[in-house]
Short mmCIF file of C-alpha atoms and ligand atoms in Angstrom, two decimals:
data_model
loop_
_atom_site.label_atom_id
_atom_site.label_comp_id
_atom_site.label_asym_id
_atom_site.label_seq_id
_atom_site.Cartn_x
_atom_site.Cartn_y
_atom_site.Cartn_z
CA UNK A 18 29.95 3.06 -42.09
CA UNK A 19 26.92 2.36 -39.75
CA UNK A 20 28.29 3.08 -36.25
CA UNK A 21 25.82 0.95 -34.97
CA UNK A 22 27.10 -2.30 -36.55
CA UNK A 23 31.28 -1.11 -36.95
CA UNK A 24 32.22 -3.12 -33.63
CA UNK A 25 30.34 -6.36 -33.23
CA UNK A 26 32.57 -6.89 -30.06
CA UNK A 27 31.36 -4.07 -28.07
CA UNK A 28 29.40 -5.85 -25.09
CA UNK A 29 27.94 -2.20 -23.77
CA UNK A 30 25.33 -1.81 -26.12
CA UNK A 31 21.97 -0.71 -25.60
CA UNK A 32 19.29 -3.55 -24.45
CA UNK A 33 17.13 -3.55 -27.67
CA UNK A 34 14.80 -5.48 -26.09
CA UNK A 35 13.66 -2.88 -23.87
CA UNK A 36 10.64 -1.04 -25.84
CA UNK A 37 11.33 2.15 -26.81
CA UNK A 38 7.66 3.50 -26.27
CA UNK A 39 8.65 6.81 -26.77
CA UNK A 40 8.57 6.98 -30.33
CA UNK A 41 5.27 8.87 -31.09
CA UNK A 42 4.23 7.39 -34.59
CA UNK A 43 3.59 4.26 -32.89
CA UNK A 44 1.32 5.42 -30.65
CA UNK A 45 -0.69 7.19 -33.11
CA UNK A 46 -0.42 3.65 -35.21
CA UNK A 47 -1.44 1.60 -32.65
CA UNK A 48 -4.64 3.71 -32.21
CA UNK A 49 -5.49 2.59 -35.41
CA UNK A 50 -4.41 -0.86 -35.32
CA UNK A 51 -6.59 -1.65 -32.39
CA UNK A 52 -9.67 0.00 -34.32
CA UNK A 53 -8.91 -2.35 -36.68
CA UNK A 54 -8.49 -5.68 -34.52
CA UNK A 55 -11.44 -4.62 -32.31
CA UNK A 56 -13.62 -4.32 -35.67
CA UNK A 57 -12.51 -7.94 -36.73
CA UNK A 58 -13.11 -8.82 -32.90
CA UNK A 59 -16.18 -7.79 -32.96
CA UNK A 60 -17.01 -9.63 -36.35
CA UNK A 61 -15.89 -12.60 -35.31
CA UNK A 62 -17.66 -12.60 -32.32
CA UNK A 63 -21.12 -12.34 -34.07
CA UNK A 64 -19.77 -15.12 -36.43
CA UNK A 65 -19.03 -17.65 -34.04
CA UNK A 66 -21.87 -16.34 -31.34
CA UNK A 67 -20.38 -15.57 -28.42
CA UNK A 68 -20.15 -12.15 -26.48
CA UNK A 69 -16.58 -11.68 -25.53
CA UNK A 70 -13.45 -12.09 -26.83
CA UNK A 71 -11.00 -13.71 -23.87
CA UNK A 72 -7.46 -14.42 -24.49
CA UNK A 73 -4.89 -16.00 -22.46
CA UNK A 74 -1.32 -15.21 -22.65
CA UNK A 75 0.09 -18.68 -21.52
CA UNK A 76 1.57 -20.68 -19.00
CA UNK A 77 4.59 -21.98 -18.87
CA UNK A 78 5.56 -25.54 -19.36
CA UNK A 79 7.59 -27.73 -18.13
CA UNK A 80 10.30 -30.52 -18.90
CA UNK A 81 8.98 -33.93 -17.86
CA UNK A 82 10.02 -35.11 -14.51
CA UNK A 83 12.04 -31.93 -14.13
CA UNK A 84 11.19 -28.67 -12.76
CA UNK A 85 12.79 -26.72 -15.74
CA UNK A 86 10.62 -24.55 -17.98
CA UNK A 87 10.78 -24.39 -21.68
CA UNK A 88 11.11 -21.03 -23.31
CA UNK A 89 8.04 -19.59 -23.27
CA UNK A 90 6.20 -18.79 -26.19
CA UNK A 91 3.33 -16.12 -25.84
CA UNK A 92 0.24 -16.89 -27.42
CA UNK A 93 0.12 -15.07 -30.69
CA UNK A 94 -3.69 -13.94 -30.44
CA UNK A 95 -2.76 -12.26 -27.52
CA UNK A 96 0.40 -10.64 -29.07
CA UNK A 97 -1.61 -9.43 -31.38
CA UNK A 98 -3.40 -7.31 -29.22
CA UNK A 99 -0.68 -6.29 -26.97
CA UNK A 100 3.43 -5.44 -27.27
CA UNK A 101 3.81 -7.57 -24.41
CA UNK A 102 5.88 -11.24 -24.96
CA UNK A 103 7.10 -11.69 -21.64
CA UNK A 104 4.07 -11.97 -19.32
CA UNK A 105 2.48 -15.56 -19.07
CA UNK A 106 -1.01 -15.80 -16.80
CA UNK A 107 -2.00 -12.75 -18.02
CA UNK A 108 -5.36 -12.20 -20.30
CA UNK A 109 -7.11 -9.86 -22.72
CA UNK A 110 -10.80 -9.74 -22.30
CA UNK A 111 -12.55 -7.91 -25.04
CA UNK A 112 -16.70 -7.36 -25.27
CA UNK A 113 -18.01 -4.88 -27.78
CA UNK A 114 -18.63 -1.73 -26.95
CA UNK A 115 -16.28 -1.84 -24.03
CA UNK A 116 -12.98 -1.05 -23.33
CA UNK A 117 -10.80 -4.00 -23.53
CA UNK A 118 -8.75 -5.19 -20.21
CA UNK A 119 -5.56 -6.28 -20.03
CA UNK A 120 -5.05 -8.85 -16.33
CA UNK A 121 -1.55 -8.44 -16.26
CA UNK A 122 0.19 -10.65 -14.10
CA UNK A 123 2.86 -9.51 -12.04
CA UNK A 124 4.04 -12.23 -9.27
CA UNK A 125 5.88 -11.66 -5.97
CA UNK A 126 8.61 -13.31 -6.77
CA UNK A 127 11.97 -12.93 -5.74
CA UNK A 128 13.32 -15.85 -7.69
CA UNK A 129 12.65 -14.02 -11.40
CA UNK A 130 12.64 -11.14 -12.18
CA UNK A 131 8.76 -10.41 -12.52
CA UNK A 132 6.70 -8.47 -15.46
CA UNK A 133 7.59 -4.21 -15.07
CA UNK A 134 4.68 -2.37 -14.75
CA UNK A 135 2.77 -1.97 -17.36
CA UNK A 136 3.74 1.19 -19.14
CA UNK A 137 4.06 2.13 -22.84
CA UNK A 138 1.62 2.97 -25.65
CA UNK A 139 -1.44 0.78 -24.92
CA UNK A 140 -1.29 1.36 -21.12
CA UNK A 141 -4.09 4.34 -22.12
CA UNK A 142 -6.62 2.33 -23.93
CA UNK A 143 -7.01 -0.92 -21.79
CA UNK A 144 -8.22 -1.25 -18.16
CA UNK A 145 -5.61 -2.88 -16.36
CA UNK A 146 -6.00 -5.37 -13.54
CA UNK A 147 -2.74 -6.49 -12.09
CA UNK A 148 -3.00 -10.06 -10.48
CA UNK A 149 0.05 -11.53 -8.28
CA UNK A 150 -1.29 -14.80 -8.43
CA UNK A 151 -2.59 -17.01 -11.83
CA UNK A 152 -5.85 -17.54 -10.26
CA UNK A 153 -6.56 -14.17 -9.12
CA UNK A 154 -7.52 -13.71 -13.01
CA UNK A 155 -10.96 -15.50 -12.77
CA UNK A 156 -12.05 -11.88 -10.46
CA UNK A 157 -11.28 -9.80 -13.67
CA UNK A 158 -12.64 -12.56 -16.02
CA UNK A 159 -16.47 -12.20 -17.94
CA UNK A 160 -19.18 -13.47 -15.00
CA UNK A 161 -20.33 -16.54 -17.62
CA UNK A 162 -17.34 -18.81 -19.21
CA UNK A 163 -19.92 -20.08 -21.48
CA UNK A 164 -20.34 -16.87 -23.04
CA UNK A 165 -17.11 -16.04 -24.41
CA UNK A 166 -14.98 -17.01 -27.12
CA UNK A 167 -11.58 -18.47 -25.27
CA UNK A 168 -8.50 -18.30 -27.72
CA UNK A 169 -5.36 -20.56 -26.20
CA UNK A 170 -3.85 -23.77 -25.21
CA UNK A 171 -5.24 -26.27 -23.42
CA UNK A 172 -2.61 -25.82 -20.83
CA UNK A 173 -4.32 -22.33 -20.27
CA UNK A 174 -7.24 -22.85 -18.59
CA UNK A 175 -8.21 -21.42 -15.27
CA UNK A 176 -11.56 -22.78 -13.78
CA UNK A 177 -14.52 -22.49 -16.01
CA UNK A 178 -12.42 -20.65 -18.55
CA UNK A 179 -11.12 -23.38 -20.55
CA UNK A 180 -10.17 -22.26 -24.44
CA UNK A 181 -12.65 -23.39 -26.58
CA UNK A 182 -11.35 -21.78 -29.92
CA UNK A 183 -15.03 -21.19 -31.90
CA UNK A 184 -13.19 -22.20 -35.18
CA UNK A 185 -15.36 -19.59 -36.68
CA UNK A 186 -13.82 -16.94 -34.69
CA UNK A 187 -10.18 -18.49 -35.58
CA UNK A 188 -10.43 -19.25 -39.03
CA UNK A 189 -11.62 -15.15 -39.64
CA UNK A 190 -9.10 -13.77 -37.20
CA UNK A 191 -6.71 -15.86 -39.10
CA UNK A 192 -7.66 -14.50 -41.66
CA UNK A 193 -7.86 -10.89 -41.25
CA UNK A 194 -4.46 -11.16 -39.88
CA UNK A 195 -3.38 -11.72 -43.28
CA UNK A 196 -3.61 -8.02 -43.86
CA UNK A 197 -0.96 -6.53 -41.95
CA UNK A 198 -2.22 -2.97 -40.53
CA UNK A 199 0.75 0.57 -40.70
CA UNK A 200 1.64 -0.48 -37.09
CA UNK A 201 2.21 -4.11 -37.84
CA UNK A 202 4.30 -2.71 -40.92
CA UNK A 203 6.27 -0.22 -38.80
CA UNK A 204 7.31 -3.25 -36.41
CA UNK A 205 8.00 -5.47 -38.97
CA UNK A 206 10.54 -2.37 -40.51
CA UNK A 207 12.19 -2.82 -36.99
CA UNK A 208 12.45 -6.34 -36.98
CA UNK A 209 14.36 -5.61 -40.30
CA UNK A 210 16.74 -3.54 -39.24
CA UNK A 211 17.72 -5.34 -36.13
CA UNK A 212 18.18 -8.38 -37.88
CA UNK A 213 20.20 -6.26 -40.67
CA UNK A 214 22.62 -5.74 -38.12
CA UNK A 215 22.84 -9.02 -37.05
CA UNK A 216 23.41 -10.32 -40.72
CA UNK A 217 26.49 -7.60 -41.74
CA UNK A 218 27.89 -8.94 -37.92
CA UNK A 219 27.43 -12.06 -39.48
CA UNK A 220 29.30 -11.55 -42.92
CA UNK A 221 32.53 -9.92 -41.13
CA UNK A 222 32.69 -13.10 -38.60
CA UNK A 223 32.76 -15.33 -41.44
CA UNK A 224 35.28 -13.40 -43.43
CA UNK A 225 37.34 -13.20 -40.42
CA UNK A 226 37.30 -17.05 -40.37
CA UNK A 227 35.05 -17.80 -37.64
CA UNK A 228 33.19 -21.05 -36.78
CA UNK A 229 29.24 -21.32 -36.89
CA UNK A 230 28.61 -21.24 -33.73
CA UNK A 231 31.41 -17.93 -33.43
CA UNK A 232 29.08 -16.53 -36.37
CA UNK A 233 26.01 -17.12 -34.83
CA UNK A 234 27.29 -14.94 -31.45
CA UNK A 235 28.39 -12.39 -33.54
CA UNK A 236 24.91 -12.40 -35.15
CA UNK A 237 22.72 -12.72 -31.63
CA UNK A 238 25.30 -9.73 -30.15
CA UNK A 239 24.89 -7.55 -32.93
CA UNK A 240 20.91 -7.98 -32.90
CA UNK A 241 20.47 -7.58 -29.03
CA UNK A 242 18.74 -10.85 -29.06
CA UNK A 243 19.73 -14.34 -27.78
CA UNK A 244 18.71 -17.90 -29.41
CA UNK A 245 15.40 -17.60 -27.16
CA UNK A 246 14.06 -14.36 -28.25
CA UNK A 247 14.80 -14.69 -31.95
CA UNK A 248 11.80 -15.35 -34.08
CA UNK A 249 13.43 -19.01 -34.80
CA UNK A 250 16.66 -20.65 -34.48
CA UNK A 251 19.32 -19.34 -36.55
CA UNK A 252 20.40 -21.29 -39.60
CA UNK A 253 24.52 -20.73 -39.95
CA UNK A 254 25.84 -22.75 -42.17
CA UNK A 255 29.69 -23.24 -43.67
CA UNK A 256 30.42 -25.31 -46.92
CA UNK A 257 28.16 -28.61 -47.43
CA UNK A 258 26.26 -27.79 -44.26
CA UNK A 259 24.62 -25.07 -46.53
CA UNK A 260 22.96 -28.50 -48.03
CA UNK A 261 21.08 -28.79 -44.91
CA UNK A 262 17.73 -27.02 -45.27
CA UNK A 263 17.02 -26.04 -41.87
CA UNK A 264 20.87 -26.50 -40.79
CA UNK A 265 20.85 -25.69 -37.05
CA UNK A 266 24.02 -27.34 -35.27
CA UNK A 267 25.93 -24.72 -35.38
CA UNK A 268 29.68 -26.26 -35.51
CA UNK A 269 32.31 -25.11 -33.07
CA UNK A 270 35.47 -25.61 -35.51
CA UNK A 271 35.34 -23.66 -39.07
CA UNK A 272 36.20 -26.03 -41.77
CA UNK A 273 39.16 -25.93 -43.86
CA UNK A 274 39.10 -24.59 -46.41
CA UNK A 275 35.88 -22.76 -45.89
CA UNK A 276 33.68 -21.74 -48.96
CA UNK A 277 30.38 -20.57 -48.52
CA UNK A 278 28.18 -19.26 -45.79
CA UNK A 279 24.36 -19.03 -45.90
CA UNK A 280 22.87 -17.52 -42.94
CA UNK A 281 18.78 -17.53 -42.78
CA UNK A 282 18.48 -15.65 -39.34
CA UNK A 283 15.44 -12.97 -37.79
CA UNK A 284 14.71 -10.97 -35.68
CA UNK A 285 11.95 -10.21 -33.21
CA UNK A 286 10.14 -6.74 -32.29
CA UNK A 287 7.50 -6.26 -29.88
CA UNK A 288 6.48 -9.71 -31.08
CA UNK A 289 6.91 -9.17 -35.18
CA UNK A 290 9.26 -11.40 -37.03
CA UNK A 291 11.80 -10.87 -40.06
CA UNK A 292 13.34 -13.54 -41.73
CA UNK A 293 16.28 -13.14 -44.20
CA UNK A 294 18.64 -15.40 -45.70
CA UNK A 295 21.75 -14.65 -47.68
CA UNK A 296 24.70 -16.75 -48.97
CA UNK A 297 28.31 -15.75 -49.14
CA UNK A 298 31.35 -17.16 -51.24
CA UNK A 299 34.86 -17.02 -49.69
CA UNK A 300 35.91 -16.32 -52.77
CA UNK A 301 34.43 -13.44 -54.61
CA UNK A 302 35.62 -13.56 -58.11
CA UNK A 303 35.22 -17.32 -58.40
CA UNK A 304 32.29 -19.34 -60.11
CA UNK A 305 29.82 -19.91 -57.24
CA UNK A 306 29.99 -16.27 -56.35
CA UNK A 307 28.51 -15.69 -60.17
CA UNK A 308 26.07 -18.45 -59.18
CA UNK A 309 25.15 -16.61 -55.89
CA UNK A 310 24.69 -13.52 -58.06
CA UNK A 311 22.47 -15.08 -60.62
CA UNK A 312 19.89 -16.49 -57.82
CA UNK A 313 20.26 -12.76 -56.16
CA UNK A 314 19.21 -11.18 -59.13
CA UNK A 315 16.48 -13.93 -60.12
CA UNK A 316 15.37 -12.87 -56.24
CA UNK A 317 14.90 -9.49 -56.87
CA UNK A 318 13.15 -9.91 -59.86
CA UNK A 319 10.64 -12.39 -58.21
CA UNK A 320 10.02 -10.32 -55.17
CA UNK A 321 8.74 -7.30 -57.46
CA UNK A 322 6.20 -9.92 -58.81
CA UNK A 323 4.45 -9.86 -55.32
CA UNK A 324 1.44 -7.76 -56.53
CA UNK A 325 -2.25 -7.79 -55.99
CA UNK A 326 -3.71 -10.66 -57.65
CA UNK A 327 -0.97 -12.24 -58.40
CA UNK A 328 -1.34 -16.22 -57.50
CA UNK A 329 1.58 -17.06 -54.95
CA UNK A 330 1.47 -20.64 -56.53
CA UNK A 331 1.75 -19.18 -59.74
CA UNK A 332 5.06 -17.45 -58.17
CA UNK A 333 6.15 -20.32 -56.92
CA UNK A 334 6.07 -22.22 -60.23
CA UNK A 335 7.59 -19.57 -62.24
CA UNK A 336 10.10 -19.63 -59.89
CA UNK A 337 11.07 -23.37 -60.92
CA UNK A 338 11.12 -22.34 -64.08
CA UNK A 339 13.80 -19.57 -63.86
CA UNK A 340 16.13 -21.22 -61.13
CA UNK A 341 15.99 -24.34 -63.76
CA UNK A 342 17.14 -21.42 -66.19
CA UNK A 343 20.25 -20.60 -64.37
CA UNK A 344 21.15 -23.82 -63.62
CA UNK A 345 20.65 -24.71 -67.03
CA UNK A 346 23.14 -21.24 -67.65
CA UNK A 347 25.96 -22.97 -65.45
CA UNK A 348 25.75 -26.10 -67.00
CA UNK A 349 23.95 -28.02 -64.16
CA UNK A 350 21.17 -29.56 -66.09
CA UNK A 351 20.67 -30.17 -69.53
CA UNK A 352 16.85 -30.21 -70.00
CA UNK A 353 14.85 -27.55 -70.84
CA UNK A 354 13.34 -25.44 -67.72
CA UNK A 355 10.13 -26.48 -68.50
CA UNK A 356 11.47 -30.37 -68.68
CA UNK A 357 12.88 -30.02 -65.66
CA UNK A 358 10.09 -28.67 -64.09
CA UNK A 359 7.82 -31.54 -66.01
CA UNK A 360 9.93 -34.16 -64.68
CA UNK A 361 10.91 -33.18 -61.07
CA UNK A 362 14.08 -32.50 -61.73
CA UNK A 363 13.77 -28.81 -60.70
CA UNK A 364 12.28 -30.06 -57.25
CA UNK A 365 15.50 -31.93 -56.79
CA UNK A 366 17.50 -28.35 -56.71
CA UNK A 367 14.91 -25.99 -55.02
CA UNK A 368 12.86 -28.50 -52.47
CA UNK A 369 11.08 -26.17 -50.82
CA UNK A 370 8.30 -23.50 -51.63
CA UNK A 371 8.98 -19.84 -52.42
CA UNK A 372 7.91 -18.38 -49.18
CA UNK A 373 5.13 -18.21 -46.44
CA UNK A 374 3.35 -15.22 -45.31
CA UNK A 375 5.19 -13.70 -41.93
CA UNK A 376 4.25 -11.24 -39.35
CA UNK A 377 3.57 -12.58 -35.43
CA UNK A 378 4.54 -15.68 -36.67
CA UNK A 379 8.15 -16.31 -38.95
CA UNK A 380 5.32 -18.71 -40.64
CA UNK A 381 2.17 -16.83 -40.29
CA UNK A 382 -0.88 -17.98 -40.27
CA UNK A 383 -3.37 -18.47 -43.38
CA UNK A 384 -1.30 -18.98 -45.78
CA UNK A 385 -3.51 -21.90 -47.41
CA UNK A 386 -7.44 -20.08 -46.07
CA UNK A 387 -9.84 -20.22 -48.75
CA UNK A 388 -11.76 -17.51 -46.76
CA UNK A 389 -12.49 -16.32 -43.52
CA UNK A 390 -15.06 -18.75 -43.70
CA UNK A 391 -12.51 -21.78 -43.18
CA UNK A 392 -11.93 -24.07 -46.59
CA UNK A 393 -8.01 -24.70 -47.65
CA UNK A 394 -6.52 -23.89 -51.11
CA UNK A 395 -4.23 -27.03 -52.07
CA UNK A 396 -0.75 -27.03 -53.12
CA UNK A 397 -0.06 -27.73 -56.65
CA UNK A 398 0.69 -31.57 -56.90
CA UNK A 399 4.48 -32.51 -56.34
CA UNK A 400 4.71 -29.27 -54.28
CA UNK A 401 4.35 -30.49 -50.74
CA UNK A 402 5.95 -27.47 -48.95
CA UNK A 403 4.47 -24.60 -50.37
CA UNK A 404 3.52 -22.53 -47.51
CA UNK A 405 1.27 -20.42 -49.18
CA UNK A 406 -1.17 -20.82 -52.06
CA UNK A 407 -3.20 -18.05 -51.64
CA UNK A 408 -3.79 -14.82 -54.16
CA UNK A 409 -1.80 -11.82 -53.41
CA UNK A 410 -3.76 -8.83 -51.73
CA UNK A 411 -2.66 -5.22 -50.30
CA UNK A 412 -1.33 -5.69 -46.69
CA UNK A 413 -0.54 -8.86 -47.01
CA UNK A 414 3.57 -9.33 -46.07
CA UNK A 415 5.37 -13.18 -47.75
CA UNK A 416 8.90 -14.05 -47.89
CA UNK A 417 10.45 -14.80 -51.34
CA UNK A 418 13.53 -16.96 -50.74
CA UNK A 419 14.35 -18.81 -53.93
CA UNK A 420 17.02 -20.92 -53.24
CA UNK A 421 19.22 -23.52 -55.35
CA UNK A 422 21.10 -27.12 -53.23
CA UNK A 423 23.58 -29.70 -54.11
CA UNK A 424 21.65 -32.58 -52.12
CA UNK A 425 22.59 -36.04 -52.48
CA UNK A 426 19.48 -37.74 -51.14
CA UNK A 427 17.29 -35.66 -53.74
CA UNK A 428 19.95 -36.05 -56.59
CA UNK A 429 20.34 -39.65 -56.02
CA UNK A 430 16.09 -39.68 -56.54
CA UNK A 431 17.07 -37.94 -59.92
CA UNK A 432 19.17 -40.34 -60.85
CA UNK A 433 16.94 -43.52 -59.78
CA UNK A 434 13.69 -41.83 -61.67
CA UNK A 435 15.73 -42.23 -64.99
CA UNK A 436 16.34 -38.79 -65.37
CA UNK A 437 20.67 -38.64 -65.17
CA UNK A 438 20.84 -37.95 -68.29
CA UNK A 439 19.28 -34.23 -67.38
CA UNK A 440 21.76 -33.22 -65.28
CA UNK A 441 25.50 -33.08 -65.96
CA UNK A 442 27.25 -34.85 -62.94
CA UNK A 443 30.70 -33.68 -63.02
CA UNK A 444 29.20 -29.88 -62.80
CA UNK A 445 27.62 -31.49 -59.36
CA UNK A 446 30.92 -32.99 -57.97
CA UNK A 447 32.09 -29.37 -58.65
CA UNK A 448 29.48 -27.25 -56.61
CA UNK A 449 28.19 -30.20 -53.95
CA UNK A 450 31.16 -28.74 -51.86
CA UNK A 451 29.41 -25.61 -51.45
CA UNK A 452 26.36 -26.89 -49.84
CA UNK A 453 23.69 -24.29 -51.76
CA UNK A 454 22.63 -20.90 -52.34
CA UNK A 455 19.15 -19.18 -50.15
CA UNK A 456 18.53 -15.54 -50.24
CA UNK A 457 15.29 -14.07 -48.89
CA UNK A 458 13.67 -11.00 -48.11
CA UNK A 459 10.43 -10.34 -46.69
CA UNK A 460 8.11 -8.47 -49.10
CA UNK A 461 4.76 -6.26 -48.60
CA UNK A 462 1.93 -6.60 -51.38
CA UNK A 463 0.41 -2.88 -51.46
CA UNK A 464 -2.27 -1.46 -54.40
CA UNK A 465 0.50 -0.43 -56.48
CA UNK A 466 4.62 -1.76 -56.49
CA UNK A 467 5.59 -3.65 -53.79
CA UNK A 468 7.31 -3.02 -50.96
CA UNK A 469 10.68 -5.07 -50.06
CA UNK A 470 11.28 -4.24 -46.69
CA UNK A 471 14.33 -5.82 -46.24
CA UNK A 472 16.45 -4.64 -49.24
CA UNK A 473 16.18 -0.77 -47.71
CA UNK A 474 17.63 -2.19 -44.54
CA UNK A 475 20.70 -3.16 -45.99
CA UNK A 476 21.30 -0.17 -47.90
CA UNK A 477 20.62 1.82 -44.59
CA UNK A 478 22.92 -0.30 -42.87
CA UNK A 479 25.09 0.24 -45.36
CA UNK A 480 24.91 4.41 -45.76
N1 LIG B 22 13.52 -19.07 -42.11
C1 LIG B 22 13.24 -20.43 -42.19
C2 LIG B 22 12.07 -20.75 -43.01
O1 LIG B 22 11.41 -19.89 -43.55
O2 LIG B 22 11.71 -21.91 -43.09
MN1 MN B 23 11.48 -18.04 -44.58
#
């Protein structure tokens, strides 16, 4: 038993938020991930002709005729320089050749509790300015606006320095960023393992009978992290709510009786994301359970497809093919896999794509890039939410989250496209009450077998 994770009720835990910069492999990785991201820096600056690289962490924003600011959201070019999330109106300003520079904001302010000083394992390898006012930024800023490439929000700008975004420096960061480096990897590991413990938290709160919003504590205390700082909102849901694709309401009663739980919950680190969805059955020896265990195994087996060269939508197709299988196996349709997939009928079951790629974003970007030269690979036609439909390269990190849903509005489109006869109706009545069945783990593509970084999680959890 992990004693980590044993008492989801203790309140004095650690504050895993609070980087742990002492650990010395990631310094020595992060030497080489900023090689790396000042090579591509410098590339893209030569693509898109400009001679630095300037990068705004963001501003705040506000409510509309309030004076109450969202949740802020650091830019992710900039977190992808720095493990900093937390410190709006500051910049990066990179130029070949030189060392880059961190303006690091850090207000007089006795209203907030302001930025600590910067410390950790980059501190050594930037320049640091430290402004106390947003403005104060355009001292530390390249003499000529016109000259740089200016990565950010509108909302971002500061005088001359207004983000221009050369798409030809975006579309080949973008896509660079594709190929995660060893220190991207080793925080993506962490964002594992925190949200690990959050999902075993999880599992004992719904055992135990607790709501979804009672789960979703449990979850947020066990990770360290609350709603805000999580890579994206948990989805907690009981019984039919498990329906509900992106289920996010988060009910204060439990049901009676309760079911099934699926959970699809992160975790953030140092600005990396997980994402990881299981499903539970109240009861363990009864039919859905076997169903649950069917998909698991079906997940497993697709997640050691994710090799180099392998075509995601390729993935994503096959996967059709053997969730139609198992429902076919429990008596849910009737048709052939490969009728079902002909026909849309598999669609109606598993709505959604097979993954995305995932790193600084829970939906990272290029998943659809032709190249770093821009251009967009389509989805395969009747596949409008595939979130990736690129080939599969070394370094490259996707989820693979097959899933399987009893959803009336898509089985009703079944039934009005003349395909009833495919499915067998009274099977439905007897597993809509269970809402559906997601499990996802977050996979790496390397030269040889792949990597499932959340599976090893688990089992350490579990050791
Ligand atoms: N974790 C939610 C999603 O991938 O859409
Ligand atoms: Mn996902």
């Amino acid at each position: 038993m992990a004693s980590s994770d044993s008492n989801a009720q203790d309140f004095r835990q650690p504050d895993f938020n609070k980087p742990d910069f002492n650990k010395p492999d990631f310094n020595k990785l992060y030497v080489e991930h900023l090689s790396t991201l000042e090579q591509r820096a410098d590339q893209a600056l030569s693509r898109a002709g400009f001679d630095h690289l300037v990068v705004p962490s963001g501003t705040l924003h506000y409510q509309v005729f309030d004076d109450r600011d969202y949740p802020y959201a650091v830019n992710p070019q900039f977190k992808a320089w720095l493990p900093l999330t937390r410190v709006p109106n500051s910049w990066l300003v990179y130029t070949p050749g030189d060392k880059p520079k961190v303006v690091y904001y850090q207000p007089f302010d006795y209203w907030h509790v302001v930025p600590d000083a910067p410390s950790g394992w980059w501190v050594d390898h930037f320049d640091i300015a430290i402004i106390r006012k947003p403005e104060e930024a355009l001292q530390h800023l390249p003499k000529d606006a016109a000259r740089c490439a200016i990565l950010g929000e509108p909302q971002s700008a500061l005088g001359a320095f207004v983000p221009n975004n050369p798409e030809a420096a975006i579309d080949y960061l973008e896509y660079q960023r594709s190929y995660k480096t060893p220190y991207e990897i080793a925080m993506m590991r962490e964002a594992q393992r925190k949200a690990v413990r959050g999902h075993r938290a999880a599992e004992r709160a719904f055992r135990a009978g607790a709501s979804e919003f009672g789960i979703h504590l449990a979850y947020c205390q066990a990770v360290g992290q609350d709603a805000g700082e999580l890579p994206y909102n948990n989805i907690v849901a009981l019984n039919e709510h498990g329906a509900v694709l992106h289920y996010t309401e988060l009910g204060r009663l439990p049901p009676k009786p309760v079911r099934s739980f699926l959970i699809d919950a992160g975790a953030s680190f140092h600005g990396y994301a997980s994402d990881i969805t299981r499903t539970y059955a109240a009861d363990t020896s009864g039919e859905y359970q076997a169903l649950i265990d069917a998909v698991d195994a079906a997940q497993i087996d697709m997640g050691r497809k994710v090799r180099a060269g392998a075509d995601y939508k390729q993935l994503h197709i096959d996967a059709h093919l053997t969730l139609s299988g198992i429902l076919k196996d429990f008596g849910v349709i009737k048709v052939s896999p490969e009728a079902a997939l002909a026909t849309g009928v598999s669609s109606a079951f598993f709505p959604h794509g097979l993954g995305h790629p995932i790193g600084l974003q829970v939906h990272d970007v290029a998943g659809f890039a032709e190249s770093d030269r821009g251009g967009k690979i389509p989805r395969p036609e009747g596949h409008p939410y595939l979130r990736m439909t690129r080939k599969l390269e070394p370094g490259m990190v996707v989820t693979i989250e097959p899933g399987i849903y009893f959803i009336d509005m898509l089985l009703d489109e079944v039934k009005n496209n003349g395909h009833a006869d495919s499915v067998d109706w009274t099977r439905i009545d007897a597993f809509r009450p269970f809402g559906g069945i997601r499990i996802e783990d977050d996979v790496q593509c390397t030269d040889g077998e792949p990597v499932n970084l959340t599976r090893p999680a688990f089992a350490e959890a579990a050791a």
